[in-house]
CSV table of C-alpha atoms in Angstrom, one decimal:
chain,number,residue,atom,x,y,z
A,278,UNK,CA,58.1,34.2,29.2
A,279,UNK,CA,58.3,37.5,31.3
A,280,UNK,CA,58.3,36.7,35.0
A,281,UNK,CA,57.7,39.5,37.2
A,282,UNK,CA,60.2,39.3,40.9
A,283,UNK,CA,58.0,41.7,42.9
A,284,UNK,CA,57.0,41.9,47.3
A,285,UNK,CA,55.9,45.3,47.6
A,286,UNK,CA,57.8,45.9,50.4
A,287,UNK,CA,61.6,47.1,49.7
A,288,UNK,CA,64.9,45.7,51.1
A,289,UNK,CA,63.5,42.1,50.5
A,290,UNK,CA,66.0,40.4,48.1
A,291,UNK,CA,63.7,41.2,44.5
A,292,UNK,CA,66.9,42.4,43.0
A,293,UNK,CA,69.3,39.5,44.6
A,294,UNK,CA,66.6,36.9,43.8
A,295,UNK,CA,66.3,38.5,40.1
A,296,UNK,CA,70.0,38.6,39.3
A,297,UNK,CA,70.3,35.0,40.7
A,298,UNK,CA,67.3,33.2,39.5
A,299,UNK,CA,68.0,35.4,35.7
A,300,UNK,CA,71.6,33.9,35.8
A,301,UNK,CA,70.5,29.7,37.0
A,302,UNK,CA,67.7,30.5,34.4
A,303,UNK,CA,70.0,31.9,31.7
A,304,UNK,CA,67.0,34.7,31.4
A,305,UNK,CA,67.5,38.7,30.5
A,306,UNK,CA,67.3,40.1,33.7
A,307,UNK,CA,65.2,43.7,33.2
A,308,UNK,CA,66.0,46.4,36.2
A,309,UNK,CA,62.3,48.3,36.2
A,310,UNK,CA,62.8,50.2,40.0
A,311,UNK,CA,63.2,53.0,37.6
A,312,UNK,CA,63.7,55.4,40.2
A,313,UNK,CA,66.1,53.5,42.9
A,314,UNK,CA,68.3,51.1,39.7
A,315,UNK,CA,70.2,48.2,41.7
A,316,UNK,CA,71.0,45.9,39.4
A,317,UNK,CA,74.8,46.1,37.7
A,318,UNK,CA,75.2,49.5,35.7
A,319,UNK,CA,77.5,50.5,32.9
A,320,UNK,CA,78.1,53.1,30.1
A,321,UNK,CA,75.5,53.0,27.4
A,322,UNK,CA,71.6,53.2,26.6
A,323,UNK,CA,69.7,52.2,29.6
A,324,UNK,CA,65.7,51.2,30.5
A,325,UNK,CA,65.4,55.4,30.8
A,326,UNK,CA,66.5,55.6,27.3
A,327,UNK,CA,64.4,53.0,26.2
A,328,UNK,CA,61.3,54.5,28.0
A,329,UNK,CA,62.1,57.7,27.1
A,330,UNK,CA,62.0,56.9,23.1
A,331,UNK,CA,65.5,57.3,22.7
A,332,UNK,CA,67.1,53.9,22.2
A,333,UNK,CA,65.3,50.4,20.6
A,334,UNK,CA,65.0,48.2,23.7
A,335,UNK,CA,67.8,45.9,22.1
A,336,UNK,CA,70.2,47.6,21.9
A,337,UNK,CA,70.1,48.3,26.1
A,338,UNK,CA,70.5,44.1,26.8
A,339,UNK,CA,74.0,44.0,27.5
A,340,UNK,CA,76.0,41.2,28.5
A,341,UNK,CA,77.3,41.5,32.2
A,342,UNK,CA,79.6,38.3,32.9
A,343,UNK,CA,77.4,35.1,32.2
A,344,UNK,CA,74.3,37.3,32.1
A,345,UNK,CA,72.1,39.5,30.2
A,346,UNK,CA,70.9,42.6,31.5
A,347,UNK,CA,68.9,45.1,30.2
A,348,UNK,CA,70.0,47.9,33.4
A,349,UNK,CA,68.0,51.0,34.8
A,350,UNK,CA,69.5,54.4,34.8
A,351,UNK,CA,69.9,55.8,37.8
A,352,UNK,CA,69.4,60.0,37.6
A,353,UNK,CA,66.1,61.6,38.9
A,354,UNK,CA,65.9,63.8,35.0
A,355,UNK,CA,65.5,60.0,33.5
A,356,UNK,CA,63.2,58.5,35.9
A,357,UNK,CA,60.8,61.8,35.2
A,358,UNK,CA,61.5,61.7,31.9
A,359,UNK,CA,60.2,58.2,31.3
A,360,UNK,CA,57.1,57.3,29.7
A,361,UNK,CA,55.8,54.1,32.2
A,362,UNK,CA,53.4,52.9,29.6
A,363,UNK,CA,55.9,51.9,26.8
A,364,UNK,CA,57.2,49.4,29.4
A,365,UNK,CA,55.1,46.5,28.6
A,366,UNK,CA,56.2,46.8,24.4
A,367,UNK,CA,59.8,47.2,25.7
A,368,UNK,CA,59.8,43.8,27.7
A,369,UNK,CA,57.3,41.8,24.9
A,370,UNK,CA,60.5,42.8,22.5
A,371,UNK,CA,62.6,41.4,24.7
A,372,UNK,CA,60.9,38.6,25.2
A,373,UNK,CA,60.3,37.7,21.4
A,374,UNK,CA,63.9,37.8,21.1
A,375,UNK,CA,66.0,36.5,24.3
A,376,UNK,CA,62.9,34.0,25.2
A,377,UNK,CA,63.3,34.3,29.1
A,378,UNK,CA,63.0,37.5,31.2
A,379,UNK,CA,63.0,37.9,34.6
A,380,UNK,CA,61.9,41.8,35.7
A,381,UNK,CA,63.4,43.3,38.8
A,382,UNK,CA,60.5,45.4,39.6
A,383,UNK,CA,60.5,48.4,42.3
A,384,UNK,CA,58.8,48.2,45.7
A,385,UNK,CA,55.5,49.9,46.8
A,386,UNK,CA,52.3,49.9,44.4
A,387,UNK,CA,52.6,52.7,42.2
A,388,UNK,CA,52.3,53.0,38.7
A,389,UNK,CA,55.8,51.7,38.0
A,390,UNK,CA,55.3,48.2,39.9
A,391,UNK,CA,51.8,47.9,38.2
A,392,UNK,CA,52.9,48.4,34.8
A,393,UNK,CA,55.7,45.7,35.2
A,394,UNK,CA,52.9,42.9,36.8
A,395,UNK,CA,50.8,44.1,33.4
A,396,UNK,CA,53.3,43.0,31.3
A,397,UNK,CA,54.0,40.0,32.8
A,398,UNK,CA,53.1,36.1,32.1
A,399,UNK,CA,53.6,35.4,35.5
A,400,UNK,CA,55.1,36.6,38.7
A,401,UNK,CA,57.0,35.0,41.6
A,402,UNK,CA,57.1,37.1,44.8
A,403,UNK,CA,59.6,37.5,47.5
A,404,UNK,CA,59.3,37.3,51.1
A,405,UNK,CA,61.4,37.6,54.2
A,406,UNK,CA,60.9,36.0,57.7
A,407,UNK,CA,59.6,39.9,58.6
A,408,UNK,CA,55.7,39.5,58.7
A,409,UNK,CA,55.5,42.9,57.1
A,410,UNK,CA,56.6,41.4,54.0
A,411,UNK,CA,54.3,39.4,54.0
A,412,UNK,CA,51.3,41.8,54.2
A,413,UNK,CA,52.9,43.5,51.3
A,414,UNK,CA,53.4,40.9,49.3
A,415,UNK,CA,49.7,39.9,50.2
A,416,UNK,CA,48.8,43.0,48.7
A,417,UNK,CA,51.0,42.8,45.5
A,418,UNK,CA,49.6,39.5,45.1
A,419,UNK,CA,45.7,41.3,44.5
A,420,UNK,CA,47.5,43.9,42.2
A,421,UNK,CA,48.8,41.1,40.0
A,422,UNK,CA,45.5,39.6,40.6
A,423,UNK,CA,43.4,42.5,39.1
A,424,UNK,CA,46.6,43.1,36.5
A,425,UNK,CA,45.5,39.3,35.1
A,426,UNK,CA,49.1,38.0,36.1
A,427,UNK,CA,49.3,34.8,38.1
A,428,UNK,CA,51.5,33.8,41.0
A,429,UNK,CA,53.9,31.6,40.1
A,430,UNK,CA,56.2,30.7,43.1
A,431,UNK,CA,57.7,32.3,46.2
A,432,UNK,CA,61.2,32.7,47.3
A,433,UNK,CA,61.5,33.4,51.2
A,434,UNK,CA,64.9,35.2,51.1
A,435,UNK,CA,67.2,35.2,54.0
A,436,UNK,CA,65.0,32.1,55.8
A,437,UNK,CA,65.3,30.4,58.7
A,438,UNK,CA,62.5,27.9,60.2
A,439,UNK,CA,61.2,25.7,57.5
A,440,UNK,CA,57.9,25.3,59.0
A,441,UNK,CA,56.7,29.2,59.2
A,442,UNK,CA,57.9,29.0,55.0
A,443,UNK,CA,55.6,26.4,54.4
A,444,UNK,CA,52.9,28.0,56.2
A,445,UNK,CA,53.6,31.5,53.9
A,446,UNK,CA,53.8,29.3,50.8
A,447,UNK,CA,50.0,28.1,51.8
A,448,UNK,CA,48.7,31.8,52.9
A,449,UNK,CA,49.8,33.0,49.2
A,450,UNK,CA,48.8,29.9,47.6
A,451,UNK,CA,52.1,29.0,45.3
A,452,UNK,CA,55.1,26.7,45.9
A,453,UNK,CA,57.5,28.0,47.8
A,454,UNK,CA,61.8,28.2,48.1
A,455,UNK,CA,63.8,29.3,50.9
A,456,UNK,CA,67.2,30.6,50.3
A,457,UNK,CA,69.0,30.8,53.6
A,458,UNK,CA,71.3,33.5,54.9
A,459,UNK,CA,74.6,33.5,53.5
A,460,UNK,CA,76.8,36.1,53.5
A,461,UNK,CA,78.4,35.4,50.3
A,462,UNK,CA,75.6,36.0,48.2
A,463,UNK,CA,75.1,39.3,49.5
A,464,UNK,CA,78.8,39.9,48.4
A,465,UNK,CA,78.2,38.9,45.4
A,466,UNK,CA,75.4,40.8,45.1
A,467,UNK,CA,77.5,44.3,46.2
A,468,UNK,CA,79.9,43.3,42.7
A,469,UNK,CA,76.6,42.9,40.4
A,470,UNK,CA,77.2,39.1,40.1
A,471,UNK,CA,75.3,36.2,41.3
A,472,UNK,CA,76.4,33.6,44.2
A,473,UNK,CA,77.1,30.5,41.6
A,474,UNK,CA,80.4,32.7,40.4
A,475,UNK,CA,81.7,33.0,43.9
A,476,UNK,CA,80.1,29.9,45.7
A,477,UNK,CA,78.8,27.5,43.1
A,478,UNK,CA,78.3,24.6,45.8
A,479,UNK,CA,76.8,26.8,48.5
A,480,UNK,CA,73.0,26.3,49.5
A,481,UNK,CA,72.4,29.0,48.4
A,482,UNK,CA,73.2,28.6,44.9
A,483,UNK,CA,72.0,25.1,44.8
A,484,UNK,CA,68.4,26.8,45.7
A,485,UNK,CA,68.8,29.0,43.0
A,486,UNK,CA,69.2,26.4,40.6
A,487,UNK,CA,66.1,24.3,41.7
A,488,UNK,CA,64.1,27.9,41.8
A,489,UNK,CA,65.1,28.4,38.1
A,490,UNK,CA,64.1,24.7,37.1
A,491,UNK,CA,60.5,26.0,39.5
A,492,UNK,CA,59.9,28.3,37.4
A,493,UNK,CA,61.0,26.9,34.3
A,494,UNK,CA,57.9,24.4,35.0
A,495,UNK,CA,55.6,27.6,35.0
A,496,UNK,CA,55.5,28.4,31.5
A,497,UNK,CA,52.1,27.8,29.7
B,46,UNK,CA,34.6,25.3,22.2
B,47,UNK,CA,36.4,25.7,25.4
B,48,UNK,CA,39.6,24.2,26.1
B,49,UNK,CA,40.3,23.0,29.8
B,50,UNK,CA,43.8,22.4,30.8
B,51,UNK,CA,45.6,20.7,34.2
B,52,UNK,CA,48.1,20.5,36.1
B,53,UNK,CA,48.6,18.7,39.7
B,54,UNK,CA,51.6,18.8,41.5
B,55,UNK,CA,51.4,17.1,45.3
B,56,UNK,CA,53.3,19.1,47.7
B,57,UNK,CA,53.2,17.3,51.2
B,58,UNK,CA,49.7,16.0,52.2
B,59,UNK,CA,48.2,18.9,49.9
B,60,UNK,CA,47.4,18.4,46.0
B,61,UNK,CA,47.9,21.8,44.4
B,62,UNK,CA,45.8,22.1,41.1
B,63,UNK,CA,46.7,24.6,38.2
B,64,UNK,CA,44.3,24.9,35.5
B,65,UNK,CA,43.6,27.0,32.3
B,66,UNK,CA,40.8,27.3,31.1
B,67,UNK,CA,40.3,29.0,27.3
B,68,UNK,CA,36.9,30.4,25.4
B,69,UNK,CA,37.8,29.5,21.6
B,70,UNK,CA,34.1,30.6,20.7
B,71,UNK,CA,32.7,33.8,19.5
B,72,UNK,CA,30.9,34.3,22.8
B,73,UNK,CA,31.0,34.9,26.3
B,74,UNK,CA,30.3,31.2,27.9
B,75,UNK,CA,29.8,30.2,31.6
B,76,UNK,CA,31.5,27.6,32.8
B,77,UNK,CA,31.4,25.1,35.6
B,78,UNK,CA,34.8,23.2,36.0
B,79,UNK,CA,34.8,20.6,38.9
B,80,UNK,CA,37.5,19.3,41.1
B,81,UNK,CA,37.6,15.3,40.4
B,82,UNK,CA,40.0,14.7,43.4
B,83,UNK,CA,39.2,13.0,46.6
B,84,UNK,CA,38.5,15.6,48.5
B,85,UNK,CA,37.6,19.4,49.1
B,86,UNK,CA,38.5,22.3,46.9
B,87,UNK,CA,40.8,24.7,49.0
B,88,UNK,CA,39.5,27.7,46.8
B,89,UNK,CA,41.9,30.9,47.0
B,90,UNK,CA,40.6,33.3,49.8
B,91,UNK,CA,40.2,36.8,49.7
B,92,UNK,CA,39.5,38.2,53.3
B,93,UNK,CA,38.9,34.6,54.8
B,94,UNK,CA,36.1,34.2,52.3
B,95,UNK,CA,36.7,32.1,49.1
B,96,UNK,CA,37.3,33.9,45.8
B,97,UNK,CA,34.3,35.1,43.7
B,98,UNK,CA,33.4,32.1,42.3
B,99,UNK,CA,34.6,29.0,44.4
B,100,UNK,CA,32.6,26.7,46.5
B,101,UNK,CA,33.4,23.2,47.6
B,102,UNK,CA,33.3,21.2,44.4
B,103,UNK,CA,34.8,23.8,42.2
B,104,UNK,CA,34.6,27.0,40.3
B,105,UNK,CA,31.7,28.5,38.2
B,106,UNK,CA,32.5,31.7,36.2
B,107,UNK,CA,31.9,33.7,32.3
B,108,UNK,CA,35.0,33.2,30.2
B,109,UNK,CA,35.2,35.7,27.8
B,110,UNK,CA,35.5,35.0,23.4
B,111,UNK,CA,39.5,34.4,23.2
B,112,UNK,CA,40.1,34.7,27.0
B,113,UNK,CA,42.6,32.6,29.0
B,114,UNK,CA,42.0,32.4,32.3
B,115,UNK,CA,44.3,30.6,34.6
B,116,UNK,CA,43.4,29.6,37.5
B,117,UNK,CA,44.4,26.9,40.7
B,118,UNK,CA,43.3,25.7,44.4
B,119,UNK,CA,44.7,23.0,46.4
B,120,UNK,CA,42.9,19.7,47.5
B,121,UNK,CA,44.1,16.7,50.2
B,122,UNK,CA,42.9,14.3,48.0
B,123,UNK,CA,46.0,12.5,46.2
B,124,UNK,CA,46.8,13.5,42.3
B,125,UNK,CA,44.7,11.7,39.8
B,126,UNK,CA,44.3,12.3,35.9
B,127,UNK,CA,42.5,14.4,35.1
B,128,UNK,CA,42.0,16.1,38.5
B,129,UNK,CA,39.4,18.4,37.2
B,130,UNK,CA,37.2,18.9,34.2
B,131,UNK,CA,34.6,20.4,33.0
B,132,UNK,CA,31.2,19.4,33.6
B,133,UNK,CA,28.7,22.0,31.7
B,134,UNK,CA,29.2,25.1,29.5
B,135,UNK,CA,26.6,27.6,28.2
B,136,UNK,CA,26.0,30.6,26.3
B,137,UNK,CA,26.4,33.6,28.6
B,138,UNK,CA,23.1,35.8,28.4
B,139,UNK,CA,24.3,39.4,27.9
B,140,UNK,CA,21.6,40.8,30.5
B,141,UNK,CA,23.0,38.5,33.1
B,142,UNK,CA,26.4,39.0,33.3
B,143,UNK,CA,26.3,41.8,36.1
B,144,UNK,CA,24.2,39.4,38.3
B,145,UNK,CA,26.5,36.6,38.4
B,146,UNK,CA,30.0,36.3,39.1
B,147,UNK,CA,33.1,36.4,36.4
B,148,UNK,CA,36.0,34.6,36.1
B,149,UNK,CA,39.1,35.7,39.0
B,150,UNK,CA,41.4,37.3,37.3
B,151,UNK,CA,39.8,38.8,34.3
B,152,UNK,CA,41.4,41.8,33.0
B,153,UNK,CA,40.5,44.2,30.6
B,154,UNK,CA,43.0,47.0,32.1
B,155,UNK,CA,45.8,48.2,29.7
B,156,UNK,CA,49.1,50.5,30.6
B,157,UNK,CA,47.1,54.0,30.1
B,158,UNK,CA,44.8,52.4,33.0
B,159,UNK,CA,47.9,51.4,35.1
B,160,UNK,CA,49.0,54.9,35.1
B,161,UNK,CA,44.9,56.1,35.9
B,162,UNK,CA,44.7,54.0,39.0
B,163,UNK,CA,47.9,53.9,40.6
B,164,UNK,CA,50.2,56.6,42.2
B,165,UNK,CA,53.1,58.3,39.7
B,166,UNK,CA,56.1,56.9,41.2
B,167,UNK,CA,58.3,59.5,39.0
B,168,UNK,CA,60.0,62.0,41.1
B,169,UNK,CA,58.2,65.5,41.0
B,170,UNK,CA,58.8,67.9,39.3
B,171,UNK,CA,60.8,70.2,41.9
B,172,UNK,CA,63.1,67.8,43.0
B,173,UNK,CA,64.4,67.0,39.6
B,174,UNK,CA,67.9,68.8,40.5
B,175,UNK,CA,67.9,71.8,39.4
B,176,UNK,CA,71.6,73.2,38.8
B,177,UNK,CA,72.4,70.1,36.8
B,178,UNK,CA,68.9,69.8,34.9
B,179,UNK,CA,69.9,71.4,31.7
B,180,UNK,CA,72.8,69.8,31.8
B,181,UNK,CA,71.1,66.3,31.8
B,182,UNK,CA,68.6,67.0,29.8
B,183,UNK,CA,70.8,68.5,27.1
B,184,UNK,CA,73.3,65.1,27.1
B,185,UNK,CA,70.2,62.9,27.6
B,186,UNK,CA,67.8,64.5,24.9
B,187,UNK,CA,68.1,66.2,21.6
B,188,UNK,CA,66.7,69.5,20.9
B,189,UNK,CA,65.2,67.4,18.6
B,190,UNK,CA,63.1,65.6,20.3
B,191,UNK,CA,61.8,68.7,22.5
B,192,UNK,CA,60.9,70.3,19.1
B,193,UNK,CA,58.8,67.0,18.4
B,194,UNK,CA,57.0,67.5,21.2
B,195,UNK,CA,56.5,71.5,20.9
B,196,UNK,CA,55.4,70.3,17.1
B,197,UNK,CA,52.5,68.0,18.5
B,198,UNK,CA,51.0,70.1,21.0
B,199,UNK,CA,51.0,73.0,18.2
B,200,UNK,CA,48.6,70.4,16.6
B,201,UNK,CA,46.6,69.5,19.2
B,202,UNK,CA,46.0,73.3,19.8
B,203,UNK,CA,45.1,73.9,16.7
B,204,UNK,CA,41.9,72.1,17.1
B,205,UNK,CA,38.9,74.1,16.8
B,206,UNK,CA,35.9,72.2,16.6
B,207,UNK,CA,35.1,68.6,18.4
B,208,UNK,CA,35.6,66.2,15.8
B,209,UNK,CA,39.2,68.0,15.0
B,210,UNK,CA,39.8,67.8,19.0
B,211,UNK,CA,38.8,64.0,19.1
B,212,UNK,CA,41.1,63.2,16.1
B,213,UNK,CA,44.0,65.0,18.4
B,214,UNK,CA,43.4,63.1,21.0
B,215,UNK,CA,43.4,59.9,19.4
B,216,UNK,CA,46.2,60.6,17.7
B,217,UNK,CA,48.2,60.8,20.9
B,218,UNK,CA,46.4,57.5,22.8
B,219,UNK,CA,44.2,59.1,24.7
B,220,UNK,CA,43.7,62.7,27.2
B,221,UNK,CA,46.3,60.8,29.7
B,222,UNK,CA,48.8,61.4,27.4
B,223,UNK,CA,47.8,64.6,25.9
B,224,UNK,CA,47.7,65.6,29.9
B,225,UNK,CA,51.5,64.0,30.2
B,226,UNK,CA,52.6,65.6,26.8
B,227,UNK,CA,52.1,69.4,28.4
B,228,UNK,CA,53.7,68.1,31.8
B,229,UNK,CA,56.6,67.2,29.2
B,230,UNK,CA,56.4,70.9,27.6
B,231,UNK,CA,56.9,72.3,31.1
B,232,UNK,CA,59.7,70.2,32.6
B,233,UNK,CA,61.2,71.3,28.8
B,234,UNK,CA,60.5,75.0,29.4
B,235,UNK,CA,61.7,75.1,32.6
B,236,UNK,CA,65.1,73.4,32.0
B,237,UNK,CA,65.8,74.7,28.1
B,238,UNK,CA,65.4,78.1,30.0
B,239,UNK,CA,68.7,77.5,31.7
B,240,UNK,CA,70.6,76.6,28.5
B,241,UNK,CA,71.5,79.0,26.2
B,242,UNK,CA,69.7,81.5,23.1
B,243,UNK,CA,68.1,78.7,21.2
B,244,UNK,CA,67.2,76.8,24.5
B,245,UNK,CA,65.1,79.8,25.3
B,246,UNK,CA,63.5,80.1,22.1
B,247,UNK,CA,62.4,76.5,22.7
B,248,UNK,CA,61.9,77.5,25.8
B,249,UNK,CA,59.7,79.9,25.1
B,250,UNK,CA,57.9,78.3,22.4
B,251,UNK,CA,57.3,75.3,24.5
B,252,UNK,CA,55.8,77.2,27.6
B,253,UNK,CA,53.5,78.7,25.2
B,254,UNK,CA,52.6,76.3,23.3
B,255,UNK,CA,51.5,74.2,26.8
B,256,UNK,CA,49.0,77.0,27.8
B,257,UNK,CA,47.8,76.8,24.5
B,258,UNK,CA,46.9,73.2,24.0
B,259,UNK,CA,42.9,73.4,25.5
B,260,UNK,CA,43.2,70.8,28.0
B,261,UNK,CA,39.8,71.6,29.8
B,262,UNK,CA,38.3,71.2,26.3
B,263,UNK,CA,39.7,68.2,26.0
B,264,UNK,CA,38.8,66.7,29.7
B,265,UNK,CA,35.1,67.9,28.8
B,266,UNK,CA,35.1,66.2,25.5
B,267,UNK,CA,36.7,62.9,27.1
């Protein structure tokens, strides 16, 4: 299954919900922003290679700790260099042979967060308190729409009232997890790892763990 | 036939209902599916009105031969088995399908369409960096593949009549990527020029080659 972590609107969580949820969900996490990279980075073939027709989209999955990533590179020559529309091939091949991906996709509705929603079985989008995420992710909801990919689940990142998450869950019409503010996790996040190898009994990484077992339940 | 599978979870006082529904047949079939819980169907909105489709006792749309089309709404009634089925199906009449409505979230759109309707998110051209551009291109590419590329368009411009120009153009996808294949020639030209006696003989090569490829022969033709 290839689930899609989009919002349309940047500085949301997608990339700290995708590392977390891709480790609880022991998935292949896929770093798509292909021109801002955040997820971990290190020496060899990257998603720009791959696009690019340079490297067989295998042999980019490294392992990174207890995960799998298949990371972005991070120089403006690659992200022009890429051809967008090899993407969906590059995570189907993934797919077929890890089973699980999760894609960090980039913000905004351009061509780069389309062709990751395309290529998608489902997607699960992420939401802050901020009601301007919410409009986006509105928004990204009727691209995935018109891309034939489903809404799978929402994460409201960083939340805080209980009642105003429920009332986002209905307006975009899927289940819906907070994951509350906790420093830690954004620490984590800064060293490329997820919360459950600094703070594996915080809230936070509990949620993660019941997100992952969410989505788990979404595969047709 | 077609295939109807549910799923109901209850979240709070509200059923939610996920369903798939699935055209094995040859043919395009309309399909009514109706809601079999205790109470309304909360139909997905678009702009406070219910999707294309929707009304208060379920959903009514053309599935197309080998589609899957997923689809879901939420209910207050309480979870019951099956919580919806479906009630009729029949042989979509070709001359009607424009009048009534398809299923939500049909899709016929593919990765060259992505690119077609949405923005290029790919930095331009320009600021590409332009001291270190060689550079990168050089330890991130072959000369190899650049001469590929110069190789390909020296087909495509070799086509002189329209049948040899459709072939061309097939042969690469479609004119989207003959048109991205010279916008590849030119971001070669530009930074080969800055690397050295061969790189300008690519260089050159490939900034002629991507005035000669006939694009507005091609755009006419497509």
């Amino acid at each position: 299954m290839i689930l899609a972590v989009a919002g349309g609107k940047g500085g949301v969580g997608k990339s700290t919900v995708a590392l977390n949820l891709g480790a609880a969900w022991d998935a292949v996490v896929v770093d798509a922003d292909l021109a801002m990279a955040d997820l971990p980075m290190a020496h060899g073939p990257n998603l720009h290679d791959v696009l690019a027709g340079r490297t067989d989209p295998l042999d980019a999955v490294r392992d990174w700790g207890s995960l799998k990533v298949l990371p972005c590179g991070r120089t403006l020559t690659g992200a022009r260099a890429c051809e967008q529309t090899r993407l969906v091939e590059v995570l189907e091949a993934v797919a077929t042979s890890y089973e699980r991906v999760v894609v960090d996709c980039p913000a905004g509705m351009a061509a780069d967060a389309g062709m990751a929603l395309l290529a998608a079985d489902a997607c699960l989008l992420v939401v802050t308190p901020d009601p301007n995420s919410l409009a986006d992710a509105l928004r990204t909801r009727s691209l995935a729409r018109r891309l034939g990919t489903g809404l799978c689940h929402v994460v409201c990142n960083r939340a805080q009232n209980s009642d105003s998450t429920q009332m986002v869950g209905r307006v975009l019409g899927a289940p819906i997890s907070s994951i509350p503010e906790d420093e830690r996790v954004a620490r984590a996040q800064a060293h490329g790892r997820p919360v459950e190898t600094v703070a594996p009994d915080s809230p936070a990484a509990r949620r993660f763990r019941e997100l992952a077992t969410a989505v788990h339940s979404c595969r047709s | 036939m077609i295939e109807l599978s549910c799923v109901v979870e209850r979240q709070g006082e509200t059923s939610l209902v996920e369903l798939l529904v699935v055209n094995e047949t040859s043919h395009p079939r309309r399909v009514r599916v109706a809601n079999r819980l205790d109470g309304p169907v909360w139909p997905p909105r678009k702009r406070g009105a219910p999707d294309v489709g929707w009304d208060d006792g379920g959903f009514e749309g053309v599935v197309d031969p080998g589609e899957r089309v997923g689809l879901g709404y939420a209910c207050p009634g309480a979870p019951t088995e099956p919580p919806a089925e479906i009630v009729w199906s029949e042989r979509e009449a070709s001359e009607s399908r424009d009048e009534r409505p398809r299923t939500a979230g049909a899709t016929s759109l593919g990765p060259a369409d992505v690119c077609r309707l949405l923005d290029d998110p790919r930095p331009p051209r320009d600021v590409v960096e332009s001291t270190t551009g060689a550079a990168a291109l050089i330890a991130d590419e072959s000369f190899t593949g650049v001469e590929a590329r110069i190789e390909r368009a020296e087909v495509l411009a070799e086509a002189v009549s329209v049948s040899d120009a459709a072939r061309a153009i097939e042969n690469e996808g479609d004119l989207r990527a003959v048109e991205r294949l010279v916008e590849r020639l030119q971001d070669d030209a530009e930074a080969l020029g800055r690397a050295g006696p061969r790189a300008r003989a690519l260089a050159s090569r490939a900034e002629t080659i991507a005035h000669d490829v006939p694009l507005a022969a091609f755009r006419r033709l497509a």
